[in-house]
Coordinates of C-alpha atoms in Angstrom, one line a residue:
M196 CA -0.5 13.5 38.6
A197 CA -1.8 13.1 35.0
T198 CA -0.4 13.8 31.9
E199 CA -2.2 14.7 28.7
V200 CA -1.5 12.7 25.3
T201 CA -2.1 14.7 22.7
V202 CA -2.5 14.1 18.7
P203 CA 1.0 15.3 17.8
V204 CA 1.9 17.0 14.7
L205 CA 1.0 14.8 11.5
G206 CA 2.8 16.7 8.5
E207 CA 2.1 19.6 6.4
S208 CA -1.9 20.4 5.7
I209 CA -3.0 17.1 7.9
T210 CA -5.5 18.6 10.4
E211 CA -7.0 15.6 11.4
A212 CA -7.0 11.6 11.7
T213 CA -9.1 9.1 12.9
L214 CA -8.4 6.9 16.1
G215 CA -7.2 3.2 14.2
E216 CA -6.6 1.4 17.3
W217 CA -5.7 1.5 20.9
L218 CA -2.5 -0.1 21.8
K219 CA -2.8 0.4 25.6
Q220 CA -5.6 -0.1 28.1
P221 CA -6.6 1.8 31.1
G222 CA -4.1 0.2 34.0
D223 CA -1.5 -1.1 31.4
A224 CA 2.2 -0.1 32.4
V225 CA 3.5 2.6 29.9
A226 CA 7.0 3.6 29.1
V227 CA 8.5 6.7 28.0
D228 CA 8.0 6.8 24.3
E229 CA 6.2 3.4 24.2
P230 CA 3.2 3.6 21.6
I231 CA 0.0 4.2 23.3
A232 CA -2.3 4.3 19.8
S233 CA -2.4 4.6 16.2
L234 CA -3.9 7.3 14.0
E235 CA -5.1 6.5 10.7
T236 CA -4.4 9.9 8.5
D237 CA -5.1 10.4 4.2
K238 CA -2.0 8.1 3.9
V239 CA -0.4 6.2 6.5
S240 CA -0.9 5.2 10.2
V241 CA 0.9 6.9 12.8
E242 CA 1.7 5.9 16.2
V243 CA 1.1 8.1 19.6
P244 CA 4.0 7.5 22.1
S245 CA 3.5 8.3 25.5
P246 CA 5.3 11.5 26.4
V247 CA 6.1 10.1 30.1
A248 CA 6.7 6.7 32.0
G249 CA 3.4 5.2 34.1
V250 CA 0.0 3.9 34.3
M251 CA -2.4 4.3 31.1
G252 CA -5.3 6.4 32.3
A253 CA -8.9 6.6 30.7
H254 CA -9.7 6.6 26.9
A255 CA -10.8 10.1 25.8
V256 CA -12.0 9.0 22.4
Q257 CA -13.0 5.4 20.8
V258 CA -11.7 3.8 17.8
G259 CA -13.3 5.3 14.5
D260 CA -13.3 9.0 16.3
T261 CA -12.1 11.7 14.5
V262 CA -9.4 13.7 16.0
Q263 CA -7.9 17.2 15.5
V264 CA -4.1 17.8 15.9
G265 CA -3.3 18.8 19.8
A266 CA -6.7 17.4 20.9
M267 CA -6.0 15.3 24.0
I268 CA -6.8 11.5 23.8
A269 CA -6.0 9.8 26.7
T270 CA -4.2 10.8 30.0
I271 CA -1.1 9.2 31.4
E272 CA -1.2 8.8 35.7
S273 CA 1.7 8.3 37.6
G274 CA 2.7 4.7 39.4
A275 CA 4.0 1.6 38.5
G276 CA 0.8 -0.2 36.9
A277 CA -0.3 -3.2 35.9
P278 CA 1.4 -5.4 32.8
A279 CA -0.8 -5.2 30.1
Q280 CA -1.6 -8.4 29.9
A281 CA -3.2 -8.4 33.3
A282 CA -5.2 -5.3 32.6
A283 CA -9.1 -6.4 33.0
P284 CA -11.3 -5.7 29.9
Q285 CA -13.2 -3.2 29.5
P286 CA -17.1 -4.1 28.5
A287 CA -17.8 -4.8 25.0
V288 CA -20.7 -2.0 24.1
T289 CA -23.0 -3.3 21.1
E290 CA -26.4 -2.6 20.3
S291 CA -27.3 -6.5 20.9
P292 CA -29.5 -7.8 23.7
K293 CA -26.4 -10.3 24.3
A294 CA -24.1 -7.7 24.8
A295 CA -22.7 -9.8 28.0
E296 CA -21.5 -12.3 25.5
P297 CA -17.7 -11.4 23.8
A298 CA -18.0 -10.7 20.1
P299 CA -15.4 -12.4 18.3
A300 CA -14.1 -9.1 16.5
S301 CA -13.8 -7.4 20.1
D302 CA -12.3 -3.9 20.1
D303 CA -11.5 -4.5 24.0
G304 CA -9.3 -6.3 26.1
P305 CA -5.7 -6.1 26.4
A306 CA -4.7 -7.3 22.7
A307 CA -7.4 -4.9 20.8
L308 CA -7.9 -5.8 17.7
S309 CA -6.6 -3.4 15.0
P310 CA -9.7 -2.8 11.9
S311 CA -7.2 -5.0 9.2
V312 CA -7.3 -8.2 11.6
R313 CA -11.1 -8.0 12.6
R314 CA -11.7 -8.1 8.8
A315 CA -9.6 -11.2 8.7
V316 CA -11.1 -12.7 12.2
L317 CA -14.5 -12.3 10.3
E318 CA -13.8 -13.7 6.9
H319 CA -11.8 -16.8 8.0
G320 CA -14.2 -17.6 10.9
V321 CA -11.4 -17.7 13.6
D322 CA -12.1 -17.4 17.5
P323 CA -9.1 -14.5 18.3
A324 CA -9.1 -16.3 21.8
T325 CA -7.8 -19.5 20.4
V326 CA -4.8 -17.4 18.4
K327 CA -1.2 -16.4 19.9
G328 CA -0.3 -13.1 18.7
T329 CA 3.3 -12.1 17.4
G330 CA 3.3 -8.5 17.2
K331 CA 4.1 -6.0 19.7
D332 CA 2.9 -6.8 23.0
G333 CA 1.4 -10.2 22.1
R334 CA -1.2 -8.1 19.8
I335 CA -2.7 -10.6 17.0
T336 CA -1.7 -9.7 13.3
K337 CA -3.4 -10.4 10.1
D338 CA -0.8 -13.0 9.3
D339 CA -1.4 -14.3 12.8
V340 CA -5.0 -14.8 11.9
I341 CA -4.7 -16.4 8.5
A342 CA -1.9 -18.5 9.8
A343 CA -4.6 -19.9 12.1
A344 CA -6.9 -20.5 9.5
A345 CA -4.7 -22.4 7.4
T346 CA -3.8 -24.7 10.3
P347 CA -6.2 -28.2 10.7
A348 CA -6.6 -27.5 14.5
A349 CA -8.4 -23.9 13.5
A350 CA -11.1 -22.6 15.6
P351 CA -14.7 -23.2 14.8
V352 CA -16.2 -20.8 12.5
V353 CA -18.0 -18.6 15.0
A354 CA -20.9 -16.1 14.0
P355 CA -19.3 -12.6 12.4
T356 CA -20.9 -10.0 14.7
A357 CA -18.5 -6.9 16.0
P358 CA -19.1 -4.0 18.1
V359 CA -18.1 -1.6 15.2
A360 CA -20.7 -3.5 12.7
S361 CA -24.5 -2.4 12.3
P362 CA -25.8 -6.4 11.4
S363 CA -28.7 -6.3 9.4
V364 CA -30.0 -10.0 10.6
A365 CA -32.8 -12.2 8.8
Q366 CA -34.0 -14.4 11.4
S367 CA -35.4 -17.0 9.4
T368 CA -32.4 -17.7 7.1
G369 CA -29.5 -16.3 9.2
R370 CA -28.0 -14.5 6.7
K371 CA -25.8 -11.4 7.9
E372 CA -24.8 -8.3 6.7
E373 CA -21.9 -6.1 8.4
R374 CA -21.6 -2.2 7.9
V375 CA -17.6 -1.5 8.5
R376 CA -17.1 2.6 8.5
M377 CA -14.4 3.3 5.9
T378 CA -10.9 4.0 6.9
R379 CA -9.7 7.4 6.5
L380 CA -7.0 6.0 3.7
R381 CA -9.7 4.0 2.0
Q382 CA -11.9 7.2 1.7
T383 CA -9.0 9.1 0.7
I384 CA -8.1 6.5 -2.1
A385 CA -11.5 6.6 -3.4
K386 CA -11.9 10.6 -3.4
R387 CA -8.4 11.0 -5.5
L388 CA -9.4 8.1 -7.9
K389 CA -12.6 9.5 -8.4
E390 CA -11.3 13.3 -8.9
A391 CA -8.4 11.7 -11.6
Q392 CA -11.3 10.4 -13.4
N393 CA -13.4 13.9 -13.4
T394 CA -10.5 15.9 -13.8
A395 CA -8.0 13.9 -16.4
A396 CA -9.1 13.2 -20.1
M397 CA -8.0 10.0 -19.3
L398 CA -7.0 7.4 -22.1
T399 CA -4.9 4.0 -21.8
T400 CA -2.9 2.2 -24.5
F401 CA -1.7 -1.0 -24.6
N402 CA 1.4 -3.2 -25.6
D403 CA 3.3 -6.3 -24.9
V404 CA 6.9 -7.4 -24.3
D405 CA 8.7 -10.3 -24.4
M406 CA 10.5 -11.2 -21.3
T407 CA 12.7 -13.7 -22.2
A408 CA 16.1 -11.7 -21.8
V409 CA 15.0 -10.1 -18.5
I410 CA 14.4 -13.7 -17.3
E411 CA 17.2 -15.1 -18.7
A412 CA 19.5 -12.2 -17.1
R413 CA 17.6 -12.5 -13.8
T414 CA 18.2 -16.4 -13.6
K415 CA 22.0 -15.8 -14.3
Y416 CA 22.6 -13.4 -12.2
K417 CA 20.1 -13.5 -9.1
D418 CA 22.6 -15.3 -6.5
L419 CA 25.7 -13.1 -7.1
F420 CA 23.5 -10.2 -6.8
E421 CA 21.8 -10.7 -3.8
K422 CA 25.1 -11.9 -2.3
K423 CA 26.8 -8.6 -3.6
H424 CA 23.7 -6.2 -2.8
G425 CA 22.2 -7.9 0.2
V426 CA 18.5 -7.6 -1.9
R427 CA 16.8 -10.3 -4.6
L428 CA 17.0 -9.1 -8.1
G429 CA 13.2 -8.4 -9.0
F430 CA 11.9 -7.3 -12.4
M431 CA 10.6 -3.8 -10.7
G432 CA 14.3 -2.6 -11.3
F433 CA 14.5 -3.2 -14.8
F434 CA 11.0 -1.3 -15.2
V435 CA 12.2 1.3 -13.0
K436 CA 14.9 1.9 -15.1
A437 CA 13.6 1.1 -18.4
A438 CA 10.8 3.7 -17.6
C439 CA 13.2 6.5 -16.7
M440 CA 15.1 6.1 -20.0
A441 CA 11.7 6.3 -21.7
L442 CA 10.7 9.4 -19.8
K443 CA 13.7 11.1 -21.0
D444 CA 12.8 10.6 -24.5
I445 CA 9.2 11.5 -24.0
P446 CA 9.3 14.5 -21.4
S447 CA 5.5 15.0 -21.6
V448 CA 4.9 11.6 -19.8
N449 CA 6.8 13.1 -17.1
A450 CA 5.2 16.3 -16.7
S451 CA 2.0 17.5 -14.9
I452 CA -0.5 20.1 -15.6
D453 CA -0.8 23.3 -13.2
G454 CA -3.9 25.1 -14.1
E455 CA -2.7 26.7 -17.6
D456 CA 0.9 25.8 -17.4
I457 CA 2.8 22.7 -18.0
V458 CA 5.5 21.6 -15.6
Y459 CA 8.1 19.5 -17.0
H460 CA 10.7 17.8 -14.4
D461 CA 14.5 17.2 -15.2
Y462 CA 14.5 13.9 -12.7
A463 CA 12.5 11.0 -12.5
D464 CA 10.6 10.4 -9.1
I465 CA 8.9 7.4 -9.6
S466 CA 6.0 6.3 -7.3
V467 CA 5.5 2.3 -6.6
A468 CA 2.0 0.8 -5.6
V469 CA 2.7 -1.3 -2.9
S470 CA 0.1 -3.1 -0.8
S471 CA -0.2 -2.0 3.0
P472 CA -3.4 -3.4 5.5
G473 CA -5.2 -0.5 4.6
G474 CA -5.1 -0.7 0.8
L475 CA -2.8 0.5 -2.1
V476 CA -0.2 3.1 -1.0
V477 CA 2.3 5.0 -3.2
P478 CA 5.7 5.6 -2.0
V479 CA 8.5 7.6 -4.3
I480 CA 11.6 6.4 -5.1
R481 CA 13.3 9.9 -5.2
D482 CA 15.9 10.6 -8.3
A483 CA 15.2 7.0 -9.7
D484 CA 17.0 8.2 -13.1
Q485 CA 20.1 8.5 -10.7
L486 CA 19.8 5.2 -8.9
S487 CA 21.0 1.7 -9.8
V488 CA 19.1 -1.3 -10.2
A489 CA 20.5 -2.6 -6.9
A490 CA 19.3 0.7 -5.3
V491 CA 15.8 0.4 -6.8
E492 CA 15.4 -3.0 -5.6
K493 CA 16.9 -2.0 -1.9
T494 CA 14.4 0.9 -2.1
I495 CA 11.4 -1.2 -3.3
G496 CA 12.0 -3.8 -0.6
D497 CA 12.2 -1.5 2.2
F498 CA 9.2 0.1 1.0
G499 CA 6.8 -3.1 0.9
K500 CA 8.3 -4.1 4.7
R501 CA 7.3 -0.6 6.3
A502 CA 4.0 -0.4 4.2
K503 CA 3.1 -4.1 6.0
D504 CA 4.5 -2.8 9.2
G505 CA 2.5 0.6 8.8
T506 CA 6.3 2.5 8.9
L507 CA 5.8 4.4 5.9
K508 CA 6.3 8.1 6.6
M509 CA 3.9 10.7 4.8
D510 CA 6.8 12.5 3.4
E511 CA 7.8 9.0 1.6
M512 CA 4.4 9.4 -0.8
K513 CA 4.5 13.0 -1.7
G514 CA 5.5 14.3 -5.0
G515 CA 6.2 11.7 -7.4
T516 CA 6.3 12.6 -11.5
F517 CA 4.9 9.2 -12.7
T518 CA 3.8 6.0 -11.1
I519 CA 4.1 2.4 -11.9
S520 CA 1.7 -0.1 -10.4
N521 CA 2.4 -3.8 -11.0
G522 CA -1.1 -5.8 -11.0
G523 CA 0.8 -8.6 -12.2
V524 CA 1.7 -10.1 -8.2
F525 CA -2.0 -10.6 -7.6
G526 CA -2.5 -12.4 -11.2
S527 CA -3.9 -9.5 -13.6
L528 CA -3.6 -10.3 -17.1
M529 CA -4.8 -6.7 -18.2
S530 CA -6.1 -3.3 -16.5
T531 CA -6.6 0.1 -17.1
P532 CA -5.1 2.0 -14.3
I533 CA -6.0 5.4 -12.8
I534 CA -3.6 8.1 -12.9
N535 CA -2.5 9.7 -9.7
P536 CA -2.8 13.1 -9.8
P537 CA -1.2 15.3 -10.3
Q538 CA 0.8 13.1 -12.7
S539 CA 0.0 12.1 -15.9
A540 CA 0.6 8.8 -16.7
V541 CA 0.7 5.5 -14.6
L542 CA 2.4 2.3 -16.2
G543 CA 0.6 -0.6 -15.6
L544 CA 2.3 -4.3 -15.3
H545 CA 0.7 -7.5 -15.4
R546 CA 1.4 -11.3 -15.3
I547 CA 3.8 -13.0 -17.2
E548 CA 2.4 -16.0 -19.0
D549 CA 3.8 -18.2 -21.9
R550 CA 2.0 -17.4 -25.1
A551 CA 2.4 -18.3 -28.9
V552 CA 4.0 -15.4 -30.7
V553 CA 5.5 -15.3 -34.3
V554 CA 9.8 -14.4 -34.2
D555 CA 11.3 -14.4 -37.2
G556 CA 8.4 -16.3 -39.5
Q557 CA 8.2 -19.1 -37.0
I558 CA 5.7 -19.5 -34.1
V559 CA 7.3 -20.0 -30.5
I560 CA 6.5 -20.1 -27.2
R561 CA 8.0 -16.9 -24.8
P562 CA 6.6 -15.6 -21.6
M563 CA 4.6 -12.4 -22.3
M564 CA 3.5 -9.2 -20.4
Y565 CA 1.0 -7.0 -21.5
L566 CA 1.7 -3.3 -20.6
A567 CA -0.9 -0.6 -20.0
L568 CA -0.2 3.1 -20.1
S569 CA -3.2 5.2 -18.7
Y570 CA -2.3 9.0 -19.8
D571 CA -3.8 12.7 -19.7
H572 CA -4.9 12.8 -23.4
R573 CA -5.0 17.3 -22.3
L574 CA -1.0 16.9 -22.1
I575 CA 0.0 13.8 -24.0
D576 CA -0.8 12.7 -27.5
G577 CA -1.5 9.2 -28.6
R578 CA 2.0 9.4 -30.4
E579 CA 4.0 10.1 -27.5
A580 CA 2.1 7.4 -25.5
V581 CA 2.6 4.8 -28.1
T582 CA 6.5 6.1 -28.6
F583 CA 6.7 5.9 -24.7
L584 CA 5.3 2.1 -24.4
V585 CA 7.7 1.1 -27.5
A586 CA 11.0 2.5 -25.8
L587 CA 10.0 0.6 -22.5
K588 CA 9.4 -2.7 -24.7
N589 CA 12.5 -2.2 -26.5
A590 CA 14.7 -2.0 -23.2
I591 CA 12.9 -4.6 -22.0
E592 CA 13.9 -7.0 -24.9
D593 CA 17.1 -5.7 -24.8
P594 CA 18.5 -4.7 -21.4
T595 CA 21.8 -4.1 -22.8
R596 CA 19.8 -0.8 -23.6
I597 CA 19.6 0.1 -19.9
L598 CA 23.6 -0.3 -19.3
I599 CA 24.5 1.9 -22.0
D600 CA 21.5 4.3 -21.9
L601 CA 20.2 3.6 -25.3

């Protein structure tokens, strides 16, 4: 007897998703509630659990297919089945005449590769057959590929061909191109960013901040902080709290436009941009103005870990009144961040570097960071944007202001 596996309810207003990865192959033993597939929605990846225990049946859809909520994607047959690693791989499907030869980034076999892992395999020239997977059921992760590429005994570079790609090859030179379909998350990011540019009267204003006081406080208290709170003391906790103070002083930066109305928020839900395998995602720290620095750091640390694992929930990325994006962790010196609609402003943080500055008439070397505030000029005047950055700068350069709410 076969049990159908259908696409679960994905959240409010989300009616479809893309089949990102098969976690179980036909013939694999499956336990009840064990994930058998991964779906990519507009915001996050969602695992589809098996409704019953049994044997993985036929796949009704392929990786990359768009599926509707409630649609059948596979069946679970009754029986014990074979261990996942013993399942026979299905034949690869490519447009190449040498389809019988295994491609280095195949979706087939018991340890199917996710799109991010396939890209890493191609970029680093690693043979996945030589990589030991540390993921669930022995699956290869992106970190496994990077680690294998960094070892002296890494496998020799292989030709970057993939079943999902449509390569265009110049036979005389061996030059290759790969065409890979954009993930649903990347498509949504592209659409929303372009909409923000087309809709908002976007402008960016800059300032710089002396990080000396925050660095000294962090150096002095980081060990005690971690011992007491179980989380490392970073810079984001200071910036989130300083931003919340500045938002109270300049409420238009924390507001949004709804038709012909301006919506002011008496709370600060701070969206923080974090990296995931599929791109940047923006989970929200709810009521950040009511949280301590320790609570903020714990929340951000949890978001970062679960973004990497792909376990963030869609509800955690809804809403938000103001966004902070830290490009400095990637080495960015300066940028003009794009607003996250319907928000009206976004703060960009950048790398800290020693620069010569004048303090009390003397040229000194100080650790400086550029700040960038992109804002919707329809709602926020230039004076308000500059005042917001100055308030933020004052709080960071004198962290005592954060403690006494000054």
